[in-house]
Short mmCIF file of the C-alpha atoms (twelve columns), coordinates in Angstrom:
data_MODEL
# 
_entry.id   MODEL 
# 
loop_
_atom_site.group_PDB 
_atom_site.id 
_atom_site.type_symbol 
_atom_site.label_atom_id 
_atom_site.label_alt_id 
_atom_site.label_comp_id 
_atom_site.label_asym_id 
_atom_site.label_seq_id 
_atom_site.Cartn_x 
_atom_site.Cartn_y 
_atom_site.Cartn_z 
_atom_site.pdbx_PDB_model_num 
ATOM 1   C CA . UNK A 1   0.000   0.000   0.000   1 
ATOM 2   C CA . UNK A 2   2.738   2.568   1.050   1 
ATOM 3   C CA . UNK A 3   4.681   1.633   -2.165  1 
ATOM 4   C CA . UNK A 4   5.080   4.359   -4.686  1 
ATOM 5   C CA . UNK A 5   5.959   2.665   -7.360  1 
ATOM 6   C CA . UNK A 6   3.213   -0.268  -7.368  1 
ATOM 7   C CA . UNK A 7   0.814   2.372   -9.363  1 
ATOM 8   C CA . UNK A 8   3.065   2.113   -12.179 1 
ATOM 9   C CA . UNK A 9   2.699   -1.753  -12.247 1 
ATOM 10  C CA . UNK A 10  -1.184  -2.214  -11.745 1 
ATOM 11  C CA . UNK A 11  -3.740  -2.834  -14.176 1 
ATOM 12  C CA . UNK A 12  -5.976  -1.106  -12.375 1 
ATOM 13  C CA . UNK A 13  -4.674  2.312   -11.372 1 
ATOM 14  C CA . UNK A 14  -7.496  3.477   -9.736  1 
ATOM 15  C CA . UNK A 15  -11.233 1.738   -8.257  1 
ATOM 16  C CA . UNK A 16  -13.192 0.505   -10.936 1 
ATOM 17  C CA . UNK A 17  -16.515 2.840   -10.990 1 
ATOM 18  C CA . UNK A 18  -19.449 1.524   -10.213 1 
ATOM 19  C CA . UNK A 19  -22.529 1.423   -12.362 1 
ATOM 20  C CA . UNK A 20  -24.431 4.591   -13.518 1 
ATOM 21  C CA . UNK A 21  -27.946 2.943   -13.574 1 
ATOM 22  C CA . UNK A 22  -29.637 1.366   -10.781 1 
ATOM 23  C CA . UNK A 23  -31.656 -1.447  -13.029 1 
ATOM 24  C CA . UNK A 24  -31.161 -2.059  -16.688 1 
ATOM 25  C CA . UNK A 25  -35.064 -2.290  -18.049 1 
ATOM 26  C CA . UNK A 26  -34.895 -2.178  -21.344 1 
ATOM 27  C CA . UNK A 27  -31.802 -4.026  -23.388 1 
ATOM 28  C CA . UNK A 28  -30.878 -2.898  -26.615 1 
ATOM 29  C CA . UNK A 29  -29.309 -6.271  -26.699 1 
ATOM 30  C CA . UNK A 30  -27.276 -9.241  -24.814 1 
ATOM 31  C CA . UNK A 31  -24.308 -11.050 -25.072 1 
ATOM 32  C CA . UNK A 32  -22.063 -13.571 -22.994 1 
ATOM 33  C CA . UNK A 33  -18.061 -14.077 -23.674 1 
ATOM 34  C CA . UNK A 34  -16.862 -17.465 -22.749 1 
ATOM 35  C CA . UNK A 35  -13.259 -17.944 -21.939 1 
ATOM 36  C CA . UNK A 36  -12.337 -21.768 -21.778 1 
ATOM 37  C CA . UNK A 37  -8.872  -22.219 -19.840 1 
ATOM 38  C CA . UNK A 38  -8.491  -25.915 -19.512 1 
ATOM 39  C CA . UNK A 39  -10.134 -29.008 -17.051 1 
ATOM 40  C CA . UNK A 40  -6.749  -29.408 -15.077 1 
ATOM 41  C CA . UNK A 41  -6.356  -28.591 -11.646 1 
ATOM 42  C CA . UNK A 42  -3.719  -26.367 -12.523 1 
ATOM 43  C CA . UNK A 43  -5.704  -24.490 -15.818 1 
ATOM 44  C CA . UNK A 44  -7.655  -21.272 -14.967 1 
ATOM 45  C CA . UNK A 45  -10.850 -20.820 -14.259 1 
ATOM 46  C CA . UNK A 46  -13.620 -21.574 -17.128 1 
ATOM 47  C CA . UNK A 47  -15.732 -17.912 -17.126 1 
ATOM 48  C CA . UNK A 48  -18.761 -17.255 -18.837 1 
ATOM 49  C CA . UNK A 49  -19.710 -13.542 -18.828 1 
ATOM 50  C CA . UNK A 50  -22.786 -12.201 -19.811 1 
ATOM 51  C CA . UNK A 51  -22.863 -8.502  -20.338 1 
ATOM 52  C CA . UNK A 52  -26.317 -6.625  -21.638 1 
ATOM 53  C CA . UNK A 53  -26.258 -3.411  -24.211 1 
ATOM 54  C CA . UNK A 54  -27.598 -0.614  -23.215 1 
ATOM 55  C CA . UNK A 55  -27.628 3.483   -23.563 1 
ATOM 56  C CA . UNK A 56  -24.415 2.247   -26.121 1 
ATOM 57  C CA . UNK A 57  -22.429 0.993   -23.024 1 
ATOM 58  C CA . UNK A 58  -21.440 -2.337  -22.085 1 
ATOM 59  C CA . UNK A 59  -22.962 -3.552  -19.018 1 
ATOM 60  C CA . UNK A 60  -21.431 -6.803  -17.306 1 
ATOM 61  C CA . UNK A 61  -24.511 -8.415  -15.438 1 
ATOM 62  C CA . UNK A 62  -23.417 -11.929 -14.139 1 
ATOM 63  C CA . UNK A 63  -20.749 -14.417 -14.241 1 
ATOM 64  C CA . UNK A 64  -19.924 -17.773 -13.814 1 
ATOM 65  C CA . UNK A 65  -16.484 -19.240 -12.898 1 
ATOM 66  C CA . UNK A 66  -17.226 -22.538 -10.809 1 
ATOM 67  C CA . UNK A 67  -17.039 -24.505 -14.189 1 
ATOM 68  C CA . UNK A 68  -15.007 -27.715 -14.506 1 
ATOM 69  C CA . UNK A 69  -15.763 -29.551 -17.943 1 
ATOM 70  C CA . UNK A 70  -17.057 -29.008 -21.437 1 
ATOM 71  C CA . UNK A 71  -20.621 -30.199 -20.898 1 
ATOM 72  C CA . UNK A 72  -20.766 -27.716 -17.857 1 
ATOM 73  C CA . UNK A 73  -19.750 -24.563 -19.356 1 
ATOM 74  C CA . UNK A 74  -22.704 -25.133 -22.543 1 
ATOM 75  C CA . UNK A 75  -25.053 -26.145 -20.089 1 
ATOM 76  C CA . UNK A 76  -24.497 -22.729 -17.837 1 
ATOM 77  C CA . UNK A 77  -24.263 -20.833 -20.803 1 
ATOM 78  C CA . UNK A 78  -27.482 -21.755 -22.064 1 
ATOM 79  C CA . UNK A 79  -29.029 -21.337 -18.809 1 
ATOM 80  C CA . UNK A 80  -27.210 -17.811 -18.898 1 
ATOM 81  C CA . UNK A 81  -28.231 -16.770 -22.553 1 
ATOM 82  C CA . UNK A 82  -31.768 -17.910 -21.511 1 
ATOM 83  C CA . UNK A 83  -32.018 -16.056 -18.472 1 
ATOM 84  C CA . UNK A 84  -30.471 -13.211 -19.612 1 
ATOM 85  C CA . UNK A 85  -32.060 -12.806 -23.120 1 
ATOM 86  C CA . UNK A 86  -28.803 -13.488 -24.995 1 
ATOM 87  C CA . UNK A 87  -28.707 -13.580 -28.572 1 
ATOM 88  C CA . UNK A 88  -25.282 -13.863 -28.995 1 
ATOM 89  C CA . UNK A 89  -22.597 -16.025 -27.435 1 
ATOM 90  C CA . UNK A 90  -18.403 -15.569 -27.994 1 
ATOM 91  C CA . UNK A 91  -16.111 -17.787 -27.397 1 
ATOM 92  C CA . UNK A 92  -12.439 -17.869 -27.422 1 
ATOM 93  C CA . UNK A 93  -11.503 -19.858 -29.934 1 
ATOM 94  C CA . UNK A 94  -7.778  -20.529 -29.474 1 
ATOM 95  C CA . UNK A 95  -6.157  -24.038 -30.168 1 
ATOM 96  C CA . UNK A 96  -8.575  -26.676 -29.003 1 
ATOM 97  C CA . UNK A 97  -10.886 -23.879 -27.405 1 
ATOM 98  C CA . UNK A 98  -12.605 -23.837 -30.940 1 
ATOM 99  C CA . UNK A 99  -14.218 -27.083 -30.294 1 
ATOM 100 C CA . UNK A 100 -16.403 -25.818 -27.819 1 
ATOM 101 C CA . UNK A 101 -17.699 -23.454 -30.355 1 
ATOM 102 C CA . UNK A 102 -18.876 -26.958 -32.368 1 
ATOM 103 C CA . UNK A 103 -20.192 -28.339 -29.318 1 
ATOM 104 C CA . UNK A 104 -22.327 -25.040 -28.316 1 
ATOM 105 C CA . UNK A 105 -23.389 -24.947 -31.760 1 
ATOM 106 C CA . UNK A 106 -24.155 -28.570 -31.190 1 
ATOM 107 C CA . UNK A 107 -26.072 -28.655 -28.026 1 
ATOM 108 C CA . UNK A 108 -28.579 -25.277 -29.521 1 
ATOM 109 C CA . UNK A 109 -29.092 -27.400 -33.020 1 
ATOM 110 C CA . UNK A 110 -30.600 -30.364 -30.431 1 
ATOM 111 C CA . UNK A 111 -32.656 -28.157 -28.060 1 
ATOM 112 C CA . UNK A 112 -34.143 -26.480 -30.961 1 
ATOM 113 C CA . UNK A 113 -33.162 -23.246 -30.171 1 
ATOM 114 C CA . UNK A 114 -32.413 -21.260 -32.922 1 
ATOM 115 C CA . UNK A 115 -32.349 -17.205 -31.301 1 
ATOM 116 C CA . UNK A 116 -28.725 -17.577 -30.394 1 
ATOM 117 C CA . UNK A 117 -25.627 -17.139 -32.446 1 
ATOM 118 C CA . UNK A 118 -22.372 -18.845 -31.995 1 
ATOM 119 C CA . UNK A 119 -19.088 -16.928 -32.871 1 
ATOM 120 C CA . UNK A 120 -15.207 -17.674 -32.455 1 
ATOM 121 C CA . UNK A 121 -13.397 -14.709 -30.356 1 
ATOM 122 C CA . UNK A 122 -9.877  -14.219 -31.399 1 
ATOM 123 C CA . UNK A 123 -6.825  -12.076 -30.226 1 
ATOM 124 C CA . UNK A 124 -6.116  -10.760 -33.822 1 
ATOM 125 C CA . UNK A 125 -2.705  -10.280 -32.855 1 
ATOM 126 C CA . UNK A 126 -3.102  -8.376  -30.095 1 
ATOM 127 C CA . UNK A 127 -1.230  -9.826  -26.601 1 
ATOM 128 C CA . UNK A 128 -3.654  -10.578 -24.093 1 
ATOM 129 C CA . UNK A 129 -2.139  -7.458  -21.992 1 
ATOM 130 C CA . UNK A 130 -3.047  -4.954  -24.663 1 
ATOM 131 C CA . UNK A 131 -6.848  -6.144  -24.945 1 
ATOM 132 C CA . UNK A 132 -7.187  -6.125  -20.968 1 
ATOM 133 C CA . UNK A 133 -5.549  -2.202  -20.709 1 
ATOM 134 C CA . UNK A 134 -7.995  -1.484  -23.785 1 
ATOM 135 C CA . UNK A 135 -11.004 -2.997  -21.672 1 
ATOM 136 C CA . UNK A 136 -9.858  -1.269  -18.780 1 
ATOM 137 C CA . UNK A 137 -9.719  2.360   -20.699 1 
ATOM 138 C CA . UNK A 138 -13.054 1.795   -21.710 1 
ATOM 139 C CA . UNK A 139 -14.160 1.230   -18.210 1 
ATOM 140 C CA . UNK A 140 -12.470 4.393   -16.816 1 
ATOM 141 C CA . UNK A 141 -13.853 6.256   -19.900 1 
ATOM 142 C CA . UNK A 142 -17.435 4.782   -18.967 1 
ATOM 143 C CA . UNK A 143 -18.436 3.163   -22.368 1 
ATOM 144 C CA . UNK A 144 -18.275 -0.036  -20.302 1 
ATOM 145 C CA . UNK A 145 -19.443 -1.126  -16.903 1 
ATOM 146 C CA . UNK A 146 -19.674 -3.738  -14.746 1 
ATOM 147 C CA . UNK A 147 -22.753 -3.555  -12.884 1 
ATOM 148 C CA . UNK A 148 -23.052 -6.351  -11.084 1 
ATOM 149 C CA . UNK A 149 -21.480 -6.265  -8.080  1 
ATOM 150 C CA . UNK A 150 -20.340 -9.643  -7.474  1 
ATOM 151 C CA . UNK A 151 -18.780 -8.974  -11.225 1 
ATOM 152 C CA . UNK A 152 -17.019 -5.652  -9.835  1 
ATOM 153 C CA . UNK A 153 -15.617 -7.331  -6.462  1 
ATOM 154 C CA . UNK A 154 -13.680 -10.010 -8.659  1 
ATOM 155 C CA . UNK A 155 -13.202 -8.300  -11.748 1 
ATOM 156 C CA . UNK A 156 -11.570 -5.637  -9.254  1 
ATOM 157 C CA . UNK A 157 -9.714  -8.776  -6.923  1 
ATOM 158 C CA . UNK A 158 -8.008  -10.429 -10.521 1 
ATOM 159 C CA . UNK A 159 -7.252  -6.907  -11.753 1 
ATOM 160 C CA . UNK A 160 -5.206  -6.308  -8.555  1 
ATOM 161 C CA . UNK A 161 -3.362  -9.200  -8.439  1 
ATOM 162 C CA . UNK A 162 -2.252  -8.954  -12.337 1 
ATOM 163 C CA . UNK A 163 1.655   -7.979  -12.673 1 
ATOM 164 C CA . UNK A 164 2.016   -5.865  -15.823 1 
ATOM 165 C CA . UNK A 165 4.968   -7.300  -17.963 1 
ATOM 166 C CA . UNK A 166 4.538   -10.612 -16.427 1 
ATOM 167 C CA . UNK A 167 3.948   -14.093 -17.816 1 
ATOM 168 C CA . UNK A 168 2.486   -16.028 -15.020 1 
ATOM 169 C CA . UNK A 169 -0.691  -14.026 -14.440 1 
ATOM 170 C CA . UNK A 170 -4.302  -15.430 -13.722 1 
ATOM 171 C CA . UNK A 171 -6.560  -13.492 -15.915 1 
ATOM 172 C CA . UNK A 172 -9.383  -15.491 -16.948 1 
ATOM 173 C CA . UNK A 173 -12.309 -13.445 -15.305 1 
ATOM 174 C CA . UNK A 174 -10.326 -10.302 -17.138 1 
ATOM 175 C CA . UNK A 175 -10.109 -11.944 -20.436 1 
ATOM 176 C CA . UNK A 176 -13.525 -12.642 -20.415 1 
ATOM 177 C CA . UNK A 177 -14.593 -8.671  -19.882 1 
ATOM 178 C CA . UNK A 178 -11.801 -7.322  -22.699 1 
ATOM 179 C CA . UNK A 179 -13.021 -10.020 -25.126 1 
ATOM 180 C CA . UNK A 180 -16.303 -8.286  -24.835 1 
ATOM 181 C CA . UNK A 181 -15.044 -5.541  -26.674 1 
ATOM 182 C CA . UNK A 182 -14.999 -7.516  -30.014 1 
ATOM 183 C CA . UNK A 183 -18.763 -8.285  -29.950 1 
# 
């Protein structure tokens, strides 16, 4: 805390702010980012984010991290897109991570529901620091927010905890929220 210099390493420079409406009503639309990390006891965390359009902001409304297989995470993102009114669901589709863009796909086809829209999320070249720091401008600017406040408390926890510059960082509940930026 007393350390001068630890502002120059944070992601997160100053509090996240909180949310500028009380209760979103009205949607212009919805959206959940998956980011898969791995079934290992040593991967990440599997998050599922869903985040609702509205006033032409990004709201982050609810989140799921206590995932640990394939069948899980399409099962609680259905019950998310449902819930939420989600048209549109991203994942990351790195490496084997694109399978579970199949499997979603999948899993809709045989529940007959046909409202929601599978895409593949990709990094386009950009390092996974980059995206997060563009995220977390577009927080501090206010065209995103996380409104939920169990969102906020670990968005906020991960964001403190990630070493700029550094490999070994855990950032799966932050890669979910920059990724949102490409929907």
């Amino acid at each position: 805390m007393n350390d001068p210099q630890s502002i120059l390493h944070s992601l997160l420079p100053k509090p996240v702010p909180d949310s500028d409406v009380e209760e979103i009503l009205l949607d212009d639309g919805a959206y959940i980012t998956i980011d898969p990390a791995g079934f290992r006891k040593t991967s990440d965390d599997n998050v599922i984010t869903a985040f609702k359009k509205y006033n032409d902001k990004g709201y982050a409304v609810g989140m799921n991290r206590d995932l640990s297989d394939p069948s899980e995470i399409i099962q609680e993102a259905i019950r998310m897109a449902l819930y939420h009114g989600v048209s549109l669901i991203g994942i990351e589709a790195v490496a084997y991570q694109q399978t579970l863009c199949f499997w979603m796909n999948f899993f809709l086809k045989k529940l007959n529901i046909t409202h929601i829209t599978v895409v593949e999320l990709h990094p386009h070249g950009r390092s996974k620091e980059s995206r997060l720091r563009q995220y977390i401008a577009e927080l501090y600017k206010g065209s995103q927010v996380i409104h939920d406040p169990k969102c906020r408390r670990e968005f906020t926890w991960q964001g403190s905890m990630y070493k700029l510059g550094k490999k070994e960082n855990k950032d799966d509940i932050l890669d979910g929220f920059a990724y949102s930026l490409d929907i």
